[in-house]
Coordinates of C-alpha atoms in Angstrom, one line a residue:
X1 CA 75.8 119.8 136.9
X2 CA 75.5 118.3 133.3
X3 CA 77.8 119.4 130.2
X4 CA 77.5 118.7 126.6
X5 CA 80.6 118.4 124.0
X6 CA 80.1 117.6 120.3
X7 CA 82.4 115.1 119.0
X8 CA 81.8 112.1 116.0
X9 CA 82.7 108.6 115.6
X10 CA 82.8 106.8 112.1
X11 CA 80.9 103.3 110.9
X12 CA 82.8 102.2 107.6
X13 CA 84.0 105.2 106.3
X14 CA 80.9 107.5 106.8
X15 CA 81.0 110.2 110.5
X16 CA 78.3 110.2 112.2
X17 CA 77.9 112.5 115.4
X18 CA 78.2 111.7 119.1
X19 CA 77.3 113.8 121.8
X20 CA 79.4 113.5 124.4
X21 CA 77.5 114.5 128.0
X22 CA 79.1 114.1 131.6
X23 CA 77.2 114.5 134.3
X24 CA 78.7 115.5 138.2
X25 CA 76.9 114.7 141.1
X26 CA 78.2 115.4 144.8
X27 CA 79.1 112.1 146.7
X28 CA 82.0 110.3 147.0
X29 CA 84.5 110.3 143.7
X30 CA 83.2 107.3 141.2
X31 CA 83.3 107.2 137.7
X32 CA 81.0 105.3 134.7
X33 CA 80.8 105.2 131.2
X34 CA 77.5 104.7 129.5
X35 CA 76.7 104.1 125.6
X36 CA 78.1 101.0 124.6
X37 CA 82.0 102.1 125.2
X38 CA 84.5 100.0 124.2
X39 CA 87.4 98.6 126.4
X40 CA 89.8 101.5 124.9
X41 CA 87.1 104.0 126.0
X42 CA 86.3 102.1 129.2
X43 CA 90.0 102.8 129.8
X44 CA 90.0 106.6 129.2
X45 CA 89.1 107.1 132.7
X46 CA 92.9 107.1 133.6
X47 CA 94.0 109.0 130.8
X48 CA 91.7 111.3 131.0
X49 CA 91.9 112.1 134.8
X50 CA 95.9 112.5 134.5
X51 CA 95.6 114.7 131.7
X52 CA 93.7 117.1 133.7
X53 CA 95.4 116.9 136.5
X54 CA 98.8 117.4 134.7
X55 CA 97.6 120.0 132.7
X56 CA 96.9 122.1 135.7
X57 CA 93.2 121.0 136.5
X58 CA 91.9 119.5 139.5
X59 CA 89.7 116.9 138.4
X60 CA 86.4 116.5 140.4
X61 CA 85.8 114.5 143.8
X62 CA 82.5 113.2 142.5
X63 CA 80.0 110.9 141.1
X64 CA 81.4 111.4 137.3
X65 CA 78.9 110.0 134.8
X66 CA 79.8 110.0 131.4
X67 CA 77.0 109.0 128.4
X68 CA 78.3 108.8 124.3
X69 CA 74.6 109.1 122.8
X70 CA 73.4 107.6 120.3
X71 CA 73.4 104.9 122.9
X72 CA 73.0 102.0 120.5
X73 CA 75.8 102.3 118.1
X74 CA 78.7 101.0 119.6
X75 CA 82.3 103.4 120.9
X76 CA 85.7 102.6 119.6
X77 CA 88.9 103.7 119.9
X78 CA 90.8 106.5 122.4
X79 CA 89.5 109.5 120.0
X80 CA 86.6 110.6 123.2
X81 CA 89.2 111.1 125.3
X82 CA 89.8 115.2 124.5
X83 CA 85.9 115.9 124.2
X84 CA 85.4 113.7 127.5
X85 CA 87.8 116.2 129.2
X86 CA 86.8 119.6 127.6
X87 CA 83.1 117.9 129.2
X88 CA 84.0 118.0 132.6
X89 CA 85.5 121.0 132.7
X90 CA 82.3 122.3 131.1
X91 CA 80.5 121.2 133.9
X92 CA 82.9 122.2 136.4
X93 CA 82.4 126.0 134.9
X94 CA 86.3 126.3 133.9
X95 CA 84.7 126.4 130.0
X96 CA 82.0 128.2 129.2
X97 CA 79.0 126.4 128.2
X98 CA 77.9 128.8 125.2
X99 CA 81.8 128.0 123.7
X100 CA 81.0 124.5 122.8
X101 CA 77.5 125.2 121.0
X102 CA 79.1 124.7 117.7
X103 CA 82.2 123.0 118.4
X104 CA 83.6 119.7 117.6
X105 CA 86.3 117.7 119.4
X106 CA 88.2 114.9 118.6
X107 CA 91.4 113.6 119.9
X108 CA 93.2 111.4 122.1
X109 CA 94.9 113.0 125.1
X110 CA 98.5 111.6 126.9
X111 CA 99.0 111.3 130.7
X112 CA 101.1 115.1 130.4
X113 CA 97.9 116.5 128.6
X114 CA 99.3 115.9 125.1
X115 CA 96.9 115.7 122.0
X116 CA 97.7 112.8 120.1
X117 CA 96.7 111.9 116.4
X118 CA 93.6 109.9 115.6
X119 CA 92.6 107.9 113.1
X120 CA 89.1 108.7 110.6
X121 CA 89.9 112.5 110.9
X122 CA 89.0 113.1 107.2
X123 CA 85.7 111.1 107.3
X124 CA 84.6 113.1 110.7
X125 CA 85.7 116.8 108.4
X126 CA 83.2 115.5 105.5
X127 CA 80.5 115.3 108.2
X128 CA 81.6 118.5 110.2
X129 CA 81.2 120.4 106.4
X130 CA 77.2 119.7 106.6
X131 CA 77.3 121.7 109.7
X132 CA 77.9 125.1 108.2
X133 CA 79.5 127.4 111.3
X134 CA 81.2 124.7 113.0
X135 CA 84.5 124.6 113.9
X136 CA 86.5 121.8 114.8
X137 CA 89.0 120.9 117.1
X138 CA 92.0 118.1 116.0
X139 CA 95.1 116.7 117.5
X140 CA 97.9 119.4 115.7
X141 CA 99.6 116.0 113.7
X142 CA 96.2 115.6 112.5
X143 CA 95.2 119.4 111.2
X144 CA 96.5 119.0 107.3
X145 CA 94.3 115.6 107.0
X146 CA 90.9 117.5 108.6
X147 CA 91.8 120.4 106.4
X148 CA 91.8 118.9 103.0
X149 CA 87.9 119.3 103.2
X150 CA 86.8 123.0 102.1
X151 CA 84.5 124.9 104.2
X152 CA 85.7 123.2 108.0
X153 CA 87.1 125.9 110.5
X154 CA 89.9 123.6 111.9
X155 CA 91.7 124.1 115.1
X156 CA 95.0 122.2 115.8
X157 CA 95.7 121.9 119.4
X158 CA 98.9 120.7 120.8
X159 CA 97.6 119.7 124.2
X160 CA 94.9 120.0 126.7
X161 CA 95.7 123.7 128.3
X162 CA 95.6 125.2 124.8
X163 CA 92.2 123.4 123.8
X164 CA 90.9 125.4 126.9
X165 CA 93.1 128.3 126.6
X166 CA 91.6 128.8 123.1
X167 CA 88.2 127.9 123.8
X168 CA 88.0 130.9 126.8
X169 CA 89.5 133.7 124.3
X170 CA 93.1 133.2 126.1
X171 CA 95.0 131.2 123.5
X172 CA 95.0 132.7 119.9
X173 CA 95.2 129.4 117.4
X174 CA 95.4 130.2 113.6
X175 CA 93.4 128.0 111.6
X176 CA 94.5 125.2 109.7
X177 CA 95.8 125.3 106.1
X178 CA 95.9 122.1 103.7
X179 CA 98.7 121.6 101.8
X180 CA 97.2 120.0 98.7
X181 CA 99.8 118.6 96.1
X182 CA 99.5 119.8 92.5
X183 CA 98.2 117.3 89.9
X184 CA 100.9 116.5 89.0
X185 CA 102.4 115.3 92.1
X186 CA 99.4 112.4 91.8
X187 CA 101.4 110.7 88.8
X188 CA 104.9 110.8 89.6
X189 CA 106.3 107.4 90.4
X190 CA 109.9 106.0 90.9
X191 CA 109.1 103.0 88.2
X192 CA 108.7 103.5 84.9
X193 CA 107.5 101.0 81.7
X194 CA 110.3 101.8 79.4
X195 CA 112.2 99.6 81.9
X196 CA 109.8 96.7 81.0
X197 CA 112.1 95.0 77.7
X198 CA 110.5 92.8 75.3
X199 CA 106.8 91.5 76.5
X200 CA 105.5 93.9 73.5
X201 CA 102.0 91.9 73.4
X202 CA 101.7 92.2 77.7
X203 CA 102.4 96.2 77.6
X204 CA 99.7 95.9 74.7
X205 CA 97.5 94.3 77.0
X206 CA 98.1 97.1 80.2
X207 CA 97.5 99.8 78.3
X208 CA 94.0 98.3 76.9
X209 CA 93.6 97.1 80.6
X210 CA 94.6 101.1 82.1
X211 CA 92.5 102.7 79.5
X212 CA 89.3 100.7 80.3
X213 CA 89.7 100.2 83.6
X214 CA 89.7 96.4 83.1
X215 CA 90.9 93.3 85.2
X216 CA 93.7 91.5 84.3
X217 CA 95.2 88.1 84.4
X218 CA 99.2 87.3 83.3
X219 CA 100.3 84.0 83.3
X220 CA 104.3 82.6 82.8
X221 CA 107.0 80.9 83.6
X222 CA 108.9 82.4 86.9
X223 CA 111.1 85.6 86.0
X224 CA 109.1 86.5 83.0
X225 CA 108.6 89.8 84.6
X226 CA 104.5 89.5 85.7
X227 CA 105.5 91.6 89.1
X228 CA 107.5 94.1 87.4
X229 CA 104.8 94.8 84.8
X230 CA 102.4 94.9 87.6
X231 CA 103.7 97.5 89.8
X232 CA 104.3 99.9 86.5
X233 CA 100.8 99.5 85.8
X234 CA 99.6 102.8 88.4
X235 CA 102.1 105.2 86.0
X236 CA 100.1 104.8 83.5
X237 CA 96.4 105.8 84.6
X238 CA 95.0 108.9 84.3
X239 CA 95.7 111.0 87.1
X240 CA 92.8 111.0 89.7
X241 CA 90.6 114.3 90.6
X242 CA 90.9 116.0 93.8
X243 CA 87.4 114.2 94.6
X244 CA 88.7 110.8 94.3
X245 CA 91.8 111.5 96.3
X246 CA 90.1 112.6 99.0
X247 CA 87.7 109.4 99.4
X248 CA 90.2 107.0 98.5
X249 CA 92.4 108.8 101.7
X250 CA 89.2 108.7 103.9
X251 CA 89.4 104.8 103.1
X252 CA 93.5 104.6 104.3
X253 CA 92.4 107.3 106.7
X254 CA 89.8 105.3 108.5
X255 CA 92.4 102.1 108.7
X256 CA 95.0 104.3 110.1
X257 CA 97.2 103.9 107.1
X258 CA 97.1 107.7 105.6
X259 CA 100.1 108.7 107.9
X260 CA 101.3 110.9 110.2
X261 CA 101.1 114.8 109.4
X262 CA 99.7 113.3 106.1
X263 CA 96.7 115.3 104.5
X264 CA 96.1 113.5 101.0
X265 CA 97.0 110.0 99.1
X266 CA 99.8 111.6 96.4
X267 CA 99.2 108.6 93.9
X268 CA 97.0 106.0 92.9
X269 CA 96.9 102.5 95.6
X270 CA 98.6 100.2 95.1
X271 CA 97.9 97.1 97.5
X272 CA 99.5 93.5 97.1
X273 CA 98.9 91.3 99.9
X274 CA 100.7 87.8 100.8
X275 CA 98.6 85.1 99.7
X276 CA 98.3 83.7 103.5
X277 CA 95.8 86.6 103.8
X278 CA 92.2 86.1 105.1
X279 CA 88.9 86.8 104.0
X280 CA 88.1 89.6 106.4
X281 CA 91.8 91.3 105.1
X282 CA 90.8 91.1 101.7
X283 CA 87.3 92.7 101.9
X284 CA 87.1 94.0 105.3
X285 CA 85.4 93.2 108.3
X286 CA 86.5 90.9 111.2
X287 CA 84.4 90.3 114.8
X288 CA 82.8 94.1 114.1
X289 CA 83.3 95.3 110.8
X290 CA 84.8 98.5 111.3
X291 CA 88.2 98.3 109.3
X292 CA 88.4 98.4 105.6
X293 CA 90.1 95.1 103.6
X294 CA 92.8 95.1 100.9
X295 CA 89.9 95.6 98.2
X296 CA 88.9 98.9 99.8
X297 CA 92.3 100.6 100.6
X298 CA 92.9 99.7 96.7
X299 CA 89.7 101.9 95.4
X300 CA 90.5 103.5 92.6
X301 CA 93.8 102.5 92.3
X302 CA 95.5 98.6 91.6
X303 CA 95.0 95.4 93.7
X304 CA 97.6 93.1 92.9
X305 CA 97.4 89.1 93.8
X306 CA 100.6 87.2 92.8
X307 CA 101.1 83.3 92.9
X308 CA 96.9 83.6 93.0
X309 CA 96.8 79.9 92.9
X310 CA 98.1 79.9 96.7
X311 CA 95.5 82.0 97.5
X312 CA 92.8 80.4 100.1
X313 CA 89.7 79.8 97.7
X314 CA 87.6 80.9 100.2
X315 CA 89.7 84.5 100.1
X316 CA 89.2 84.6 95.9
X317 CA 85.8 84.0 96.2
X318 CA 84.6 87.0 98.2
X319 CA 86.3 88.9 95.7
X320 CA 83.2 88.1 93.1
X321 CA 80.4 91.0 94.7
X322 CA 83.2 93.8 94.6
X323 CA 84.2 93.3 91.4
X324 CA 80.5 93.2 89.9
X325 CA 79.3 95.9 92.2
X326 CA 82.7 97.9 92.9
X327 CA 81.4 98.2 96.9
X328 CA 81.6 95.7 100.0
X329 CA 78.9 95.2 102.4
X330 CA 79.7 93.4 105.6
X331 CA 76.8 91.8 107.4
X332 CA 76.8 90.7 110.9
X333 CA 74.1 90.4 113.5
X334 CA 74.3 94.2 115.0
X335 CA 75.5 96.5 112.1
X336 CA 76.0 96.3 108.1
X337 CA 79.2 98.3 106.4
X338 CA 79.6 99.2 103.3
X339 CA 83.0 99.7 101.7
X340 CA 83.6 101.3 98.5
X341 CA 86.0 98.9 96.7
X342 CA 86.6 100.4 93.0
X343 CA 89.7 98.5 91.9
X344 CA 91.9 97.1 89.2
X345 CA 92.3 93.3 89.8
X346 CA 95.7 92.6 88.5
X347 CA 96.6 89.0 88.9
X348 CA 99.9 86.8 88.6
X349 CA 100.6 83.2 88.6
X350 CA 102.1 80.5 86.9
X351 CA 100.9 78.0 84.6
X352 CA 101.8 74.8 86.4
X353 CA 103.0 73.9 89.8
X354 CA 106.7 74.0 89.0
X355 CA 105.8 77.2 86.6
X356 CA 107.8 75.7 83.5
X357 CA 105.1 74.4 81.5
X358 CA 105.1 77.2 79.2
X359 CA 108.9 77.7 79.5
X360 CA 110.5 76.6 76.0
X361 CA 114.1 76.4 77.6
X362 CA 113.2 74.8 80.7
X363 CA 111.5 71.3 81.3
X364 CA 108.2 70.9 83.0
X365 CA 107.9 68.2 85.8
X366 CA 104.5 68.5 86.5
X367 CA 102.2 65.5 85.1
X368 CA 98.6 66.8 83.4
X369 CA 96.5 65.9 86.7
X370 CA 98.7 67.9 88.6
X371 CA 98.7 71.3 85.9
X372 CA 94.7 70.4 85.8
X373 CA 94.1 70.5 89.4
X374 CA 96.4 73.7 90.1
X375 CA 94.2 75.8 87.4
X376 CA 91.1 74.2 89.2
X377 CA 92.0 76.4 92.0
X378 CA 90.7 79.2 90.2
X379 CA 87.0 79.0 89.8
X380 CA 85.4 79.7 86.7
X381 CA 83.1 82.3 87.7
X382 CA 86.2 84.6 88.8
X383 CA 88.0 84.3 85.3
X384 CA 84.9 85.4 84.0
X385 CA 84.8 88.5 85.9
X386 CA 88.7 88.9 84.5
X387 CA 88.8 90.7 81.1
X388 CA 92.3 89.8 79.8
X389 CA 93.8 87.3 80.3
X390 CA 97.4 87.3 78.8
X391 CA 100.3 84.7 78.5
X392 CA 104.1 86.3 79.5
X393 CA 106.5 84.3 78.3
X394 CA 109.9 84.3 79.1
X395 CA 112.1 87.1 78.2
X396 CA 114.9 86.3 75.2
X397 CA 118.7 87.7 76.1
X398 CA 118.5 89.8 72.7
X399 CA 115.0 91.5 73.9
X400 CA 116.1 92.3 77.5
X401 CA 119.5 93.9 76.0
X402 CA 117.8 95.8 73.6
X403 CA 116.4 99.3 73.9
X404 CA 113.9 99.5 70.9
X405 CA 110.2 99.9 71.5
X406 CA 110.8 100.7 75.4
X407 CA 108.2 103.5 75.2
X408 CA 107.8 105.3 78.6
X409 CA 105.2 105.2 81.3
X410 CA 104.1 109.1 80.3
X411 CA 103.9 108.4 76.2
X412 CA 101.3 105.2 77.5
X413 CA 99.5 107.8 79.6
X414 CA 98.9 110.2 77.1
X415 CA 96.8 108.0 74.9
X416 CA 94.9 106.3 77.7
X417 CA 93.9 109.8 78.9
X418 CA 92.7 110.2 75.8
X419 CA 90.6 107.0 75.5
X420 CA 89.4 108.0 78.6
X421 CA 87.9 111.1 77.2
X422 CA 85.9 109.4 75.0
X423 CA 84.2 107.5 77.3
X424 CA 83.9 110.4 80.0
X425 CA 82.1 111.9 77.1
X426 CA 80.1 108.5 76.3
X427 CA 79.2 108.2 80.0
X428 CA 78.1 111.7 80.5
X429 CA 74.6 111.4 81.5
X430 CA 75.3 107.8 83.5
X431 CA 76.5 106.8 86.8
X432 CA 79.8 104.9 85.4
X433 CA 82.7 106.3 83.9
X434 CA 85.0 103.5 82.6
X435 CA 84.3 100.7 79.8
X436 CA 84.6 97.7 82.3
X437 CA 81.4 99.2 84.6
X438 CA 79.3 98.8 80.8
X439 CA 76.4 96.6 81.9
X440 CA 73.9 94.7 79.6
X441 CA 72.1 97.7 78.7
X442 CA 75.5 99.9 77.6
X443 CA 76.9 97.2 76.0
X444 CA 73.5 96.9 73.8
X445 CA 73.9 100.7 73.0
X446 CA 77.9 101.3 72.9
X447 CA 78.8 97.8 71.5
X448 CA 77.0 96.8 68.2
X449 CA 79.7 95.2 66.0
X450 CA 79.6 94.2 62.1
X451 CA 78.6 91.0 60.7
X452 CA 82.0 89.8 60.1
X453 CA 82.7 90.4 63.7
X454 CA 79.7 88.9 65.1
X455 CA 80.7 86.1 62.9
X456 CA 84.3 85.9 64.4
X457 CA 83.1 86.4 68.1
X458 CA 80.5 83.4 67.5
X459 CA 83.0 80.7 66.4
X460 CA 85.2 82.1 69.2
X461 CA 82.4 81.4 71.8
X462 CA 81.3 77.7 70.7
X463 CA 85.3 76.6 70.2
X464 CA 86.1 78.6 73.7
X465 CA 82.9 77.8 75.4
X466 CA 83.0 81.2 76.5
X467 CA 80.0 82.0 79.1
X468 CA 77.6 84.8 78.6
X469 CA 79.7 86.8 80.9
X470 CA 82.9 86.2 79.4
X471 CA 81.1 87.3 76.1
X472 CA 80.1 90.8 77.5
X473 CA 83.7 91.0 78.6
X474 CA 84.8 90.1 75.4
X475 CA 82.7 93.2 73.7
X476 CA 84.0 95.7 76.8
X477 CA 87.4 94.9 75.7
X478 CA 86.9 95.6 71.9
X479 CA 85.3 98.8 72.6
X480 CA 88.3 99.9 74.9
X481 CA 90.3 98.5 71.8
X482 CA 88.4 101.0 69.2
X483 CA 88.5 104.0 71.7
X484 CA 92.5 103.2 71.8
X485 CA 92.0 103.9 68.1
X486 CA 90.0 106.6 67.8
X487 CA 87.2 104.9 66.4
X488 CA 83.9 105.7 67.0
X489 CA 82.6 101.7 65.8
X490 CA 83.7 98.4 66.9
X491 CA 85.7 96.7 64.0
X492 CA 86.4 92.8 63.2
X493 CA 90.4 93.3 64.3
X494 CA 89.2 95.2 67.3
X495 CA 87.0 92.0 68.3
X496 CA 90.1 89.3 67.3
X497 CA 92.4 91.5 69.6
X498 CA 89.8 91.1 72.2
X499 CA 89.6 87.5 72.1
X500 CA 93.2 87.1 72.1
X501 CA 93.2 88.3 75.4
X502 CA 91.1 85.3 77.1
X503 CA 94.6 83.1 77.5
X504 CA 93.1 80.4 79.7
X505 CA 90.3 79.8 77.6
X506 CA 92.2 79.3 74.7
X507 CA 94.8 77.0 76.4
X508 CA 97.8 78.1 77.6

């Protein structure tokens, strides 16, 4: 007797379906899976068979074949286990076969017939949603994350018996309700900029950076405060929409990282890995490139690299295609994923070996080949794709005692909302909607500047030796500078701020 269950797997973040169809044959007891399982779904066998038996079902004395169609994409993970089991008792007649027409499952089961969470639950309710009339069936600690997405009829099941006990009209099951956090919840934050003291030019600098959505660079002596400043910078970007929320979760939810009984990312990523990560944990990937990097569970929110010197150069440089493109696309021989990967590059470091070359207090012990070949580790072509680049120097005793001009994480906010609204406005009828995504043909139309400023930005370029690139940065910055202002044209001190912020080009 064959049976049919619907269930869904997910390649990168996207759901796709899998039907899920066992087949029982009389003959002595022997059990296959077909369709490219993996070894966690090879395993399910075991499970799957104590489950049943534990949850008061006899499992069958026969030839049990099991096929996950498409059978060329390959089967990960222990989520088949629940549809697997609701299968064979399909076939076996204990679950009618009309009840699973339009019915999902997805779940891992326990030896005692428990439902345990899975990971990708949010990704598989985006792709249930097309299916208008469906319903579908999740692990209970799962039900808030499958129920964010409007317009999925989504049944939380604490074990195996009540999966079949509601799926014969036996066991009653309320449907799952998302609890969605207010707005507001998105922007509270335990850290706060008014406890940043002194660094007036550096808050400058994160506010320009938060408003345009630009990359960022701060270089100083140790203790100057680059981390701290870097962690405040998330409490001052606009809060996110609902939409955003919900695929930067499907990101964390895919890598297992959203959390149990979890149903939404409250705030804004923030991601800072050691600098002993690899390439595939920076942009994702691995032997199959399933799991999402450090680049992608920071979309739309911060990605933070500190000491980036001691960063592998091999790790930096894969950075270069998501920051142009603001998506990752692993290759390999069988499969190609794409990540999104819409981030804030926020980078640390120091500006020699021992850090105190910039330190007017402290003495530097560094000789110029060594400061020379410690910047080298940075390419040029990724400080091009950095927009600011800002010096922190070290904080003086009468600044970090003083309370003047500490001016709180929500008065920052308020005015970068605000340049923000310009360019939502600018950007109406385009695809981007920050400053820093401008390409050649926005810059043309958003950017022209004066004479004196074209004057200004020309001298900076041949004494820099800025590169095209660095130029178009150079206008992006100015015109977040003038939306900061108010002002609907690019003026000459808007331009000079912007160049003040390309520190390494300049000389430290």
């Amino acid at each position: 007797m064959i049976a049919k269950v619907l269930s869904a797997a997910h390649l990168g973040i996207e759901a796709f379906p899998v039907e899920v169809e066992v087949d029982l044959t009389p003959g002595a007891f022997f059990y296959v899976t077909v369709g490219l399982p993996d070894a966690a779904v090879k395993e399910s066998q075991n499970r799957i068979l104590a489950a049943m038996k534990n949850s008061g079902f006899e499992p069958p004395v026969k030839k049990i074949t099991v096929n996950l169609a498409p059978a060329d994409v390959r089967k990960e993970g222990s989520a088949f286990d629940l549809p697997i089991a609701l299968a064979i008792l399909t076939a076996q007649g204990i679950v009618p076969k009309e009840k699973m027409e339009k019915v999902y499952v997805i779940g891992e089961l326990a030896l005692d017939g428990r439902v345990k969470p899975v990971r990708g639950l949010l990704s598989v309710s985006v792709a249930v949603r097309k299916l208008k009339g469906a319903a579908l069936i999740v692990p209970a600690e799962n039900a808030g994350e499958a129920a964010v997405v409007d317009g999925v009829n989504v049944i939380p099941v604490e074990n195996l018996a009540q999966a079949v006990g509601w799926l014969n009209g036996e066991v009653p099951i309320a449907r799952a309700q998302a609890h969605i956090p207010p707005p507001a919840a998105f922007e509270e934050d335990e850290v706060d900029f008014a406890e940043v003291k002194g660094q007036q030019h550096v808050r400058r600098a994160m506010e320009v950076a938060a408003a345009g959505g630009h990359n960022v660079l701060m270089a100083g002596p140790p203790g100057s405060g680059k981390s701290m400043i870097a962690r405040r910078l998330p409490t001052i970007l606009p809060g996110w929409s609902l939409e955003e929320a919900i695929e930067a979760s499907r990101i964390h939810s895919v890598a297992g990282l959203l959390g149990r009984n979890a149903s939404i990312l409250t705030r804004r990523p923030f991601r800072s890995p050691h600098h002993t990560v690899s390439d595939a944990g920076l942009v994702g990937g691995g032997h199959n490139p399933v799991l999402p990097g450090e680049v992608s569970l920071s979309h739309y929110g911060v990605l933070f690299l500190d000491e980036l010197p001691e960063f592998r150069r091999s790790a930096l440089e894969v950075l270069r295609q998501p920051l142009e493109d603001g998506r990752v696309v692993i290759s390999r021989a069988t499969s190609s994923v794409a990540f999104p990967a819409r981030f804030m590059l926020v980078c640390a470091m120091n500006p020699c070996p021992c850090g105190y070359a910039t330190d007017p207090h402290k003495e530097c012990k560094c000789t110029g080949a060594e400061i020379r070949r410690y910047r080298r580790k940075i390419s040029g072509p990724l400080l091009d794709r950095i927009d600011i680049q800002v010096e922190v120097p070290s904080v003086k005793y009468q600044e970090l005692k003083s309370d003047d001009g500490c001016e709180n994480s929500s008065a920052i906010r308020e005015r970068v909302e605000q340049a923000r609204e310009r360019q939502t406005r600018r950007f109406a009828k385009s695809r981007i909607y920050r400053n820093a995504e401008m390409g050649a043909r926005q810059i043309k139309a958003y950017c022209p500047i004066g004479a004196d400023a074209e004057n200004l930005l020309k001298m900076a370029m041949e004494r820099l030796g800025l590169s095209a690139r660095a130029h178009a940065r150079t206008l992006k910055v100015a015109r977040t500078i003038a939306d900061l202002a108010g002002c609907d044209d690019i003026g000459t001190e808007h331009v000079a701020e912007a160049i003040q912020y390309r520190a390494l080009d300049r000389g430290l």
